CSV table of C-alpha atoms in Angstrom, one decimal:
chain,number,residue,atom,x,y,z
Z,220,MET,CA,-16.9,-22.7,13.6
Z,221,ASN,CA,-13.9,-23.6,15.8
Z,222,ILE,CA,-10.7,-22.0,14.6
Z,223,ASN,CA,-8.5,-25.1,14.6
Z,224,LYS,CA,-5.1,-25.3,12.9
Z,225,TYR,CA,-6.6,-26.2,9.5
Z,226,ASN,CA,-9.1,-23.4,9.5
Z,227,ALA,CA,-6.5,-20.9,10.7
Z,228,ARG,CA,-4.2,-21.9,7.8
Z,229,ASN,CA,-7.1,-21.8,5.4
Z,230,ALA,CA,-7.9,-18.3,6.6
Z,231,ILE,CA,-4.3,-17.1,6.0
Z,232,ILE,CA,-4.3,-18.5,2.5
Z,233,TRP,CA,-7.5,-16.7,1.5
Z,234,LEU,CA,-6.5,-13.5,3.2
Z,235,CYS,CA,-3.2,-13.5,1.3
Z,236,LEU,CA,-4.9,-14.3,-2.0
Z,237,GLY,CA,-7.5,-11.6,-1.4
Z,238,HIS,CA,-4.7,-9.1,-0.6
Z,239,PHE,CA,-2.9,-10.1,-3.8
Z,240,VAL,CA,-6.0,-9.5,-5.9
Z,241,CYS,CA,-7.1,-6.3,-4.1
Z,242,ASP,CA,-3.7,-4.7,-4.6
Z,243,ILE,CA,-3.6,-5.7,-8.3
Z,244,TYR,CA,-6.4,-3.2,-8.7
Z,245,THR,CA,-4.8,-0.5,-6.5
Z,246,GLY,CA,-1.8,-0.6,-8.8
Z,247,PHE,CA,-3.8,-0.2,-12.0
Z,248,LEU,CA,-4.0,3.6,-12.4
Z,249,ASN,CA,-0.6,5.0,-11.9
Z,250,PRO,CA,1.1,3.8,-15.1
Z,251,ILE,CA,-1.9,4.6,-17.3
Z,252,MET,CA,-2.8,7.9,-15.7
Z,253,PRO,CA,-0.8,9.9,-18.3
Z,254,PHE,CA,-2.9,8.3,-21.0
Z,255,ILE,CA,-6.2,8.9,-19.2
Z,256,ALA,CA,-5.0,12.5,-18.7
Z,257,SER,CA,-4.3,12.8,-22.4
Z,258,ARG,CA,-7.7,11.4,-23.3
Z,259,LEU,CA,-9.6,13.7,-20.9
Z,260,GLY,CA,-7.3,16.6,-21.4
Z,261,PHE,CA,-5.7,17.4,-18.0
Z,262,SER,CA,-2.2,17.9,-16.7
Z,263,MET,CA,0.2,16.0,-14.4
Z,264,ALA,CA,-0.6,18.5,-11.6
Z,265,ILE,CA,-4.3,17.7,-11.9
Z,266,ALA,CA,-3.5,14.0,-12.0
Z,267,ALA,CA,-1.5,14.3,-8.8
Z,268,VAL,CA,-4.5,16.2,-7.2
Z,269,LEU,CA,-6.9,13.4,-8.2
Z,270,ILE,CA,-4.7,10.7,-6.8
Z,271,SER,CA,-4.1,12.7,-3.7
Z,272,ILE,CA,-7.9,13.1,-3.1
Z,273,THR,CA,-8.5,9.3,-3.5
Z,274,HIS,CA,-5.6,8.5,-1.2
Z,275,ILE,CA,-6.9,10.9,1.4
Z,276,CYS,CA,-10.4,9.6,1.2
Z,277,SER,CA,-9.3,6.0,1.5
Z,278,SER,CA,-6.2,6.2,3.7
Z,279,MET,CA,-7.5,8.6,6.3
Z,280,LEU,CA,-10.5,6.3,6.9
Z,281,GLN,CA,-8.5,3.1,7.3
Z,282,PRO,CA,-8.1,3.6,11.1
Z,283,VAL,CA,-11.8,4.2,11.4
Z,284,PHE,CA,-12.7,1.0,9.6
Z,285,GLY,CA,-10.0,-0.7,11.6
Z,286,PHE,CA,-11.7,0.3,14.8
Z,287,PHE,CA,-15.0,-1.3,13.7
Z,288,ALA,CA,-13.1,-4.4,12.4
Z,289,ASP,CA,-11.4,-4.8,15.8
Z,290,ASN,CA,-14.8,-4.7,17.6
Z,291,ILE,CA,-17.0,-6.9,15.4
Z,292,LEU,CA,-14.7,-9.7,14.1
Z,293,LYS,CA,-16.9,-10.1,11.0
Z,294,ARG,CA,-15.9,-10.6,7.4
Z,295,PHE,CA,-17.9,-7.6,6.2
Z,296,PHE,CA,-15.0,-5.3,5.4
Z,297,VAL,CA,-12.8,-7.8,3.6
Z,298,PHE,CA,-15.6,-9.1,1.5
Z,299,TRP,CA,-17.3,-5.8,0.4
Z,300,GLY,CA,-13.9,-4.1,0.2
Z,301,LEU,CA,-12.7,-6.5,-2.5
Z,302,ILE,CA,-16.0,-6.0,-4.4
Z,303,LEU,CA,-15.8,-2.2,-4.4
Z,304,VAL,CA,-12.2,-2.1,-5.6
Z,305,SER,CA,-12.9,-4.8,-8.2
Z,306,LEU,CA,-15.8,-2.9,-9.6
Z,307,PHE,CA,-14.8,0.8,-9.7
Z,308,ILE,CA,-11.1,0.9,-10.3
Z,309,PRO,CA,-11.4,-0.9,-13.7
Z,310,LEU,CA,-14.3,1.5,-14.6
Z,311,ALA,CA,-12.1,4.6,-14.1
Z,312,PRO,CA,-10.3,4.5,-17.5
Z,313,ASN,CA,-13.8,4.6,-19.1
Z,314,ALA,CA,-14.9,7.7,-17.2
Z,315,PRO,CA,-16.4,10.3,-19.6
Z,316,ASN,CA,-15.0,13.3,-17.6
Z,317,VAL,CA,-12.8,14.2,-14.7
Z,318,CYS,CA,-15.7,14.3,-12.2
Z,319,ILE,CA,-16.9,10.8,-13.0
Z,320,LEU,CA,-13.2,9.6,-13.0
Z,321,LEU,CA,-12.8,11.0,-9.5
Z,322,ILE,CA,-16.0,9.3,-8.2
Z,323,PHE,CA,-14.9,6.0,-9.6
Z,324,MET,CA,-11.4,6.4,-8.1
Z,325,ILE,CA,-12.8,7.3,-4.7
Z,326,LEU,CA,-15.2,4.4,-4.6
Z,327,GLY,CA,-12.5,2.0,-5.7
Z,328,SER,CA,-10.1,3.4,-3.1
Z,329,LEU,CA,-12.7,3.1,-0.4
Z,330,GLY,CA,-12.8,-0.6,-1.2
Z,331,GLY,CA,-9.1,-0.8,-0.5
Z,332,ALA,CA,-9.7,1.1,2.7
Z,333,PHE,CA,-12.4,-1.4,3.8
Z,334,PHE,CA,-10.2,-4.4,3.0
Z,335,HIS,CA,-6.8,-3.7,4.4
Z,336,PRO,CA,-7.2,-3.0,8.1
Z,337,GLN,CA,-9.5,-5.9,8.8
Z,338,ALA,CA,-7.5,-8.3,6.5
Z,339,MET,CA,-4.3,-7.3,8.4
Z,340,GLY,CA,-6.0,-7.7,11.7
Z,341,PHE,CA,-7.3,-11.1,10.7
Z,342,ALA,CA,-3.9,-12.2,9.4
Z,343,ASN,CA,-2.6,-11.4,12.9
Z,344,TYR,CA,-5.6,-13.0,14.6
Z,345,PHE,CA,-5.3,-16.3,12.8
Z,346,SER,CA,-1.6,-16.5,13.2
Z,347,LYS,CA,0.2,-18.3,16.1
Z,348,ASP,CA,2.9,-16.5,18.0
Z,349,THR,CA,5.5,-18.8,16.4
Z,350,ASN,CA,4.7,-17.8,12.8
Z,351,ARG,CA,3.1,-14.4,13.1
Z,352,ALA,CA,6.0,-12.5,11.6
Z,353,SER,CA,6.3,-15.0,8.7
Z,354,ASN,CA,2.6,-14.8,8.0
Z,355,MET,CA,2.6,-11.1,8.1
Z,356,GLY,CA,5.6,-10.9,5.8
Z,357,THR,CA,3.9,-13.2,3.3
Z,358,PHE,CA,0.6,-11.3,3.6
Z,359,ILE,CA,2.4,-7.9,2.9
Z,360,SER,CA,4.7,-9.3,0.2
Z,361,LEU,CA,1.8,-10.8,-1.7
Z,362,GLY,CA,0.0,-7.5,-1.6
Z,363,SER,CA,3.1,-5.8,-2.9
Z,364,VAL,CA,3.4,-8.4,-5.7
Z,365,GLY,CA,-0.2,-7.8,-6.6
Z,366,PHE,CA,0.5,-4.1,-6.6
Z,367,ALA,CA,3.4,-4.8,-8.8
Z,368,PHE,CA,1.4,-6.8,-11.4
Z,369,GLY,CA,-1.4,-4.3,-11.5
Z,370,PRO,CA,0.6,-1.7,-13.5
Z,371,LEU,CA,1.9,-4.4,-15.8
Z,372,ILE,CA,-1.6,-5.8,-16.5
Z,373,ALA,CA,-3.2,-2.4,-16.9
Z,374,ALA,CA,-0.4,-1.2,-19.2
Z,375,LEU,CA,-0.4,-4.3,-21.3
Z,376,ILE,CA,-4.2,-4.2,-21.8
Z,377,THR,CA,-3.9,-0.5,-22.6
Z,378,GLN,CA,-1.3,-1.0,-25.3
Z,379,VAL,CA,-2.8,-4.1,-26.9
Z,380,LEU,CA,-6.5,-3.7,-26.5
Z,381,GLY,CA,-7.1,-0.1,-25.4
Z,382,LEU,CA,-8.1,1.6,-22.1
Z,383,LYS,CA,-11.8,0.6,-22.4
Z,384,MET,CA,-11.1,-3.1,-22.1
Z,385,ILE,CA,-9.7,-2.7,-18.6
Z,386,SER,CA,-13.2,-2.8,-17.2
Z,387,TRP,CA,-13.5,-6.5,-18.0
Z,388,THR,CA,-10.8,-7.3,-15.4
Z,389,SER,CA,-13.6,-6.8,-12.7
Z,390,LEU,CA,-14.5,-10.4,-13.2
Z,391,MET,CA,-11.3,-11.6,-11.6
Z,392,GLY,CA,-11.9,-9.7,-8.3
Z,393,LEU,CA,-15.6,-10.5,-8.1
Z,394,THR,CA,-14.8,-14.2,-8.5
Z,395,ILE,CA,-12.2,-14.1,-5.8
Z,396,ALA,CA,-14.6,-12.2,-3.5
Z,397,GLY,CA,-17.1,-15.0,-4.0
Z,398,PHE,CA,-14.6,-17.7,-3.1
Z,399,MET,CA,-13.5,-15.7,0.0
Z,400,PHE,CA,-17.2,-15.5,1.1
Z,401,ALA,CA,-17.5,-19.2,0.7
Z,402,PHE,CA,-14.2,-20.4,2.2
Z,403,LEU,CA,-12.9,-17.7,4.6
Z,404,PRO,CA,-13.7,-19.2,8.1
Z,405,LYS,CA,-16.6,-17.5,9.9
Z,406,LEU,CA,-16.1,-16.5,13.6
Z,407,SER,CA,-19.0,-18.0,15.6
Z,408,ASN,CA,-20.5,-16.8,18.8
Z,409,THR,CA,-18.2,-19.3,20.6
Z,410,GLU,CA,-15.1,-17.4,19.5
Z,411,LYS,CA,-13.5,-15.0,21.9
Z,412,LYS,CA,-14.7,-11.5,21.0
Z,413,PRO,CA,-12.4,-8.5,21.4
Z,414,GLU,CA,-13.0,-6.2,24.3
Z,415,HIS,CA,-15.0,-3.3,23.1
Z,416,LYS,CA,-13.1,0.0,23.0
Z,417,GLU,CA,-14.4,3.5,23.0
Z,418,PHE,CA,-13.7,5.2,19.7
Z,419,PHE,CA,-12.0,8.4,20.8
Z,420,LYS,CA,-10.2,6.7,23.7
Z,421,SER,CA,-8.7,4.1,21.2
Z,422,PHE,CA,-7.4,6.8,18.9
Z,423,ARG,CA,-6.1,8.9,21.7
Z,424,GLU,CA,-4.1,6.0,23.2
Z,425,ILE,CA,-2.6,5.3,19.8
Z,426,LEU,CA,-1.8,8.9,18.8
Z,427,LEU,CA,-0.3,9.8,22.2
Z,428,ASN,CA,2.0,6.8,22.2
Z,429,LYS,CA,5.4,8.2,21.4
Z,430,LYS,CA,6.8,5.0,20.0
Z,431,MET,CA,3.8,4.6,17.8
Z,432,ASP,CA,4.4,8.1,16.5
Z,433,PHE,CA,7.9,7.3,15.4
Z,434,LEU,CA,6.7,4.1,13.7
Z,435,MET,CA,4.2,6.1,11.8
Z,436,LEU,CA,6.9,8.5,10.8
Z,437,ILE,CA,8.9,5.6,9.3
Z,438,ALA,CA,5.8,4.5,7.4
Z,439,MET,CA,5.3,8.0,6.1
Z,440,MET,CA,8.8,8.0,4.7
Z,441,LYS,CA,8.2,4.8,2.9
Z,442,SER,CA,5.0,6.2,1.5
Z,443,LEU,CA,6.7,9.4,0.4
Z,444,ILE,CA,9.2,7.6,-1.8
Z,445,THR,CA,6.8,5.0,-3.2
Z,446,ASN,CA,4.0,7.4,-4.0
Z,447,SER,CA,6.3,10.1,-5.5
Z,448,CYS,CA,8.0,7.6,-7.8
Z,449,SER,CA,4.8,5.8,-8.8
Z,450,ILE,CA,2.9,9.0,-9.6
Z,451,LEU,CA,5.6,11.2,-11.2
Z,452,LEU,CA,7.8,8.8,-13.1
Z,453,PRO,CA,5.1,7.6,-15.5
Z,454,PHE,CA,4.7,11.2,-16.7
Z,455,LEU,CA,8.5,11.5,-17.2
Z,456,TRP,CA,8.7,8.3,-19.2
Z,457,LYS,CA,5.6,9.2,-21.3
Z,458,ASP,CA,7.3,12.6,-22.2
Z,459,MET,CA,10.4,10.6,-23.1
Z,460,GLY,CA,8.3,8.7,-25.6
Z,461,TYR,CA,8.1,5.3,-23.9
Z,462,SER,CA,5.1,3.0,-24.5
Z,463,PRO,CA,2.5,2.1,-21.9
Z,464,PHE,CA,4.0,-1.3,-21.5
Z,465,TYR,CA,7.5,0.1,-20.8
Z,466,ILE,CA,6.0,2.4,-18.1
Z,467,GLY,CA,4.0,-0.4,-16.6
Z,468,PHE,CA,7.0,-2.7,-16.6
Z,469,GLY,CA,9.1,0.0,-14.8
Z,470,ILE,CA,6.5,0.3,-12.1
Z,471,PHE,CA,6.1,-3.5,-12.0
Z,472,LEU,CA,9.9,-3.9,-11.3
Z,473,PHE,CA,9.8,-1.2,-8.6
Z,474,VAL,CA,6.8,-2.7,-6.7
Z,475,PHE,CA,7.8,-6.3,-7.3
Z,476,ALA,CA,11.2,-5.7,-5.8
Z,477,GLY,CA,9.4,-4.0,-2.9
Z,478,GLY,CA,7.4,-7.2,-2.4
Z,479,ILE,CA,10.6,-9.2,-2.3
Z,480,GLY,CA,11.9,-6.7,0.3
Z,481,SER,CA,8.7,-7.3,2.4
Z,482,PHE,CA,9.2,-11.0,2.1
Z,483,VAL,CA,12.8,-11.1,3.2
Z,484,SER,CA,12.2,-8.4,5.9
Z,485,PRO,CA,11.5,-10.9,8.8
Z,486,LYS,CA,14.6,-12.9,7.9
Z,487,ALA,CA,16.7,-9.7,7.8
Z,488,GLU,CA,15.3,-8.7,11.2
Z,489,LYS,CA,16.4,-11.9,12.8
Z,490,ILE,CA,19.9,-11.5,11.4
Z,491,PHE,CA,20.5,-7.8,11.9
Z,492,GLY,CA,17.8,-6.6,14.3
Z,493,SER,CA,14.8,-4.4,13.8
Z,494,PHE,CA,16.4,-1.0,13.8
Z,495,PRO,CA,19.4,-1.7,11.6
Z,496,VAL,CA,16.9,-2.9,8.9
Z,497,ILE,CA,14.8,0.3,9.4
Z,498,TYR,CA,17.8,2.6,9.3
Z,499,PHE,CA,19.2,1.0,6.2
Z,500,SER,CA,15.8,1.2,4.5
Z,501,MET,CA,15.5,4.9,5.2
Z,502,CYS,CA,19.1,5.9,4.4
Z,503,ALA,CA,19.9,3.8,1.3
Z,504,THR,CA,17.3,5.5,-0.9
Z,505,PHE,CA,19.2,8.8,-1.4
Z,506,PRO,CA,22.4,7.5,-3.0
Z,507,MET,CA,20.4,5.2,-5.2
Z,508,MET,CA,18.2,8.0,-6.3
Z,509,ILE,CA,21.3,9.9,-7.3
Z,510,ALA,CA,22.4,6.9,-9.3
Z,511,PHE,CA,19.0,6.7,-11.0
Z,512,ALA,CA,19.2,10.5,-11.9
Z,513,LEU,CA,22.6,10.0,-13.5
Z,514,THR,CA,21.5,7.0,-15.6
Z,515,TYR,CA,17.9,7.3,-16.7
Z,516,LYS,CA,18.6,9.3,-19.9
Z,517,PHE,CA,21.5,7.4,-21.4
Z,518,HIS,CA,21.5,4.0,-19.6
Z,519,PRO,CA,17.7,3.2,-19.3
Z,520,LEU,CA,18.3,-0.5,-18.5
Z,521,ILE,CA,20.8,0.3,-15.7
Z,522,SER,CA,18.4,2.9,-14.4
Z,523,LEU,CA,15.5,0.3,-14.2
Z,524,VAL,CA,17.8,-2.0,-12.2
Z,525,ILE,CA,18.6,0.9,-9.8
Z,526,PHE,CA,14.9,1.8,-9.6
Z,527,SER,CA,14.1,-1.8,-8.6
Z,528,VAL,CA,16.6,-1.7,-5.8
Z,529,ILE,CA,15.0,1.5,-4.6
Z,530,GLY,CA,11.7,-0.3,-4.3
Z,531,PHE,CA,13.4,-3.2,-2.5
Z,532,THR,CA,15.1,-1.1,0.1
Z,533,THR,CA,12.1,1.2,0.6
Z,534,MET,CA,9.7,-1.7,1.4
Z,535,LEU,CA,12.3,-3.7,3.4
Z,536,ALA,CA,11.2,-2.0,6.7
Z,537,GLN,CA,7.4,-2.3,6.2
Z,538,PRO,CA,6.6,-5.7,7.8
Z,539,VAL,CA,9.1,-4.9,10.7
Z,540,THR,CA,7.4,-1.6,11.3
Z,541,LEU,CA,3.9,-3.1,11.3
Z,542,ILE,CA,4.8,-6.0,13.6
Z,543,MET,CA,6.4,-3.6,16.0
Z,544,ALA,CA,3.3,-1.4,16.0
Z,545,GLN,CA,1.0,-4.3,16.6
Z,546,LYS,CA,3.1,-5.7,19.4
Z,547,LEU,CA,3.2,-2.2,21.0
Z,548,LEU,CA,-0.6,-2.0,21.0
Z,549,PRO,CA,-1.9,-5.6,20.6
Z,550,GLU,CA,-5.5,-4.7,21.6
Z,551,TYR,CA,-5.7,-2.5,18.5
Z,552,LYS,CA,-4.4,-4.7,15.7
Z,553,SER,CA,-6.7,-3.6,12.9
Z,554,ILE,CA,-6.6,0.1,13.9
Z,555,VAL,CA,-2.8,0.1,14.1
Z,556,ALA,CA,-2.7,-1.6,10.7
Z,557,GLY,CA,-5.0,1.2,9.5
Z,558,PHE,CA,-2.6,3.9,10.8
Z,559,ILE,CA,0.6,2.3,9.5
Z,560,ASN,CA,-0.7,1.3,6.1
Z,561,GLY,CA,-3.5,3.8,5.6
Z,562,PHE,CA,-3.4,7.0,7.6
Z,563,CYS,CA,0.4,7.4,7.0
Z,564,TRP,CA,-0.3,7.2,3.2
Z,565,GLY,CA,-3.1,9.8,3.6
Z,566,VAL,CA,-0.7,12.2,5.3
Z,567,ILE,CA,1.7,11.9,2.4
Z,568,ALA,CA,-1.2,12.2,0.0
Z,569,LEU,CA,-1.9,15.6,1.4
Z,570,CYS,CA,1.5,16.6,0.0
Z,571,MET,CA,1.2,15.0,-3.4
Z,572,SER,CA,-0.7,17.8,-5.1
Z,573,PHE,CA,2.1,20.2,-4.1
Z,574,ILE,CA,4.8,17.6,-5.1
Z,575,GLY,CA,3.1,17.2,-8.5
Z,576,ILE,CA,2.9,20.9,-9.1
Z,577,THR,CA,6.6,21.3,-8.0
Z,578,GLY,CA,7.7,18.5,-10.3
Z,579,GLU,CA,5.9,20.1,-13.2
Z,580,LYS,CA,7.7,23.4,-12.5
Z,581,PHE,CA,11.2,22.3,-11.4
Z,582,GLY,CA,11.6,18.9,-13.0
Z,583,ILE,CA,10.5,15.4,-11.8
Z,584,ILE,CA,14.1,14.1,-11.2
Z,585,ASN,CA,15.1,17.1,-9.2
Z,586,VAL,CA,12.1,16.8,-7.0
Z,587,LEU,CA,12.6,13.0,-6.5
Z,588,VAL,CA,16.3,13.5,-5.5
Z,589,ILE,CA,15.4,16.2,-2.9
Z,590,LEU,CA,12.5,14.0,-1.5
Z,591,SER,CA,14.9,11.1,-1.0
Z,592,ILE,CA,16.9,13.2,1.4
Z,593,ILE,CA,14.0,13.5,3.8
Z,594,PRO,CA,14.0,9.8,5.1
Z,595,VAL,CA,17.8,10.2,5.9
Z,596,ILE,CA,17.1,13.3,8.0
Z,597,SER,CA,14.2,11.6,9.6
Z,598,SER,CA,16.3,8.6,10.6
Z,599,VAL,CA,18.8,10.9,12.3
Z,600,PHE,CA,16.0,12.5,14.2
Z,601,ILE,CA,14.6,9.1,15.3
Z,602,HIS,CA,18.1,7.9,16.4
Z,603,LYS,CA,18.8,11.0,18.5
Z,604,LYS,CA,15.4,11.2,20.0
Z,605,TYR,CA,15.0,7.6,20.9
Z,606,GLN,CA,18.6,6.6,21.3
Z,607,ILE,CA,18.2,3.5,19.2
């Protein structure tokens, strides 16, 4: 099939829709994890360990899947990735014990790891130079919006119908996977294939690139804030007596605002430049986290607004960072996407078990405030080292 303007636009539409649905499932478990933990009888620290393991298994493998995606230009990863995440994440709340829960979470997370690097590489591949930033901003923002609706959907089903009914939501993802298989353009033998790269050489070129290293540091700081807030705050709100829907709605606002931040990111970059957007995103979180800490007990509505703004500013730099990385190493589009949106999450996931245990011992709010200082320190380091 020749990739003409119509087919390219059609591909972008289906990739964005698939990303939206895939990330709905990846957002399911955080808000309802306190209730799964209560049913199976484990603590917040154990929940953080479980989530850390799944992030590590999925995120650390994204660059590997991205390598194969860059070299075969087939739809295998986006199609089967959506099937895996659609099947196993909704099964997790029905797990009879912690071991089965972990298996379901790992298999579902591997689906996300399959999907994301190739989908991001394809979104870049099917975009023209004139609208690449816009397409990537839309692609990322729809994933963020899906990730935002996931907590809301899961929490609403949990509160109204019960945890066990979440498994029926698999039908949505499997249906979209079928449509993607039918309508996502195939790349025929006439299409230009990417130059084959050696596995270790590819990873060495990426990891030894100093500019790529600092872009990954930026992505890690984004992941540090989003993961910590998404995992720890549901336990805080449950202890305060809030319902599953309230918890899901709070996470929804946070991630939905992040999706808006991703969407407006290319426009902000055109007005202010790449690095002012990045520095603002990294530095603004700390004062807003202080404001959240001062309001969450006695002014919950105001604290939710502040929490949403934290999500907006944290995700504001994400498309800018990804586009900069793909421009820096254009021959490794999917692998770079795997590093920025997968590997960096995995590195932070290694810390989440410790963060969960620390939050349980010293207080969730205290830990979140301290963590929000780290991006500020990192931004100063980046500015001094790279003089930008």
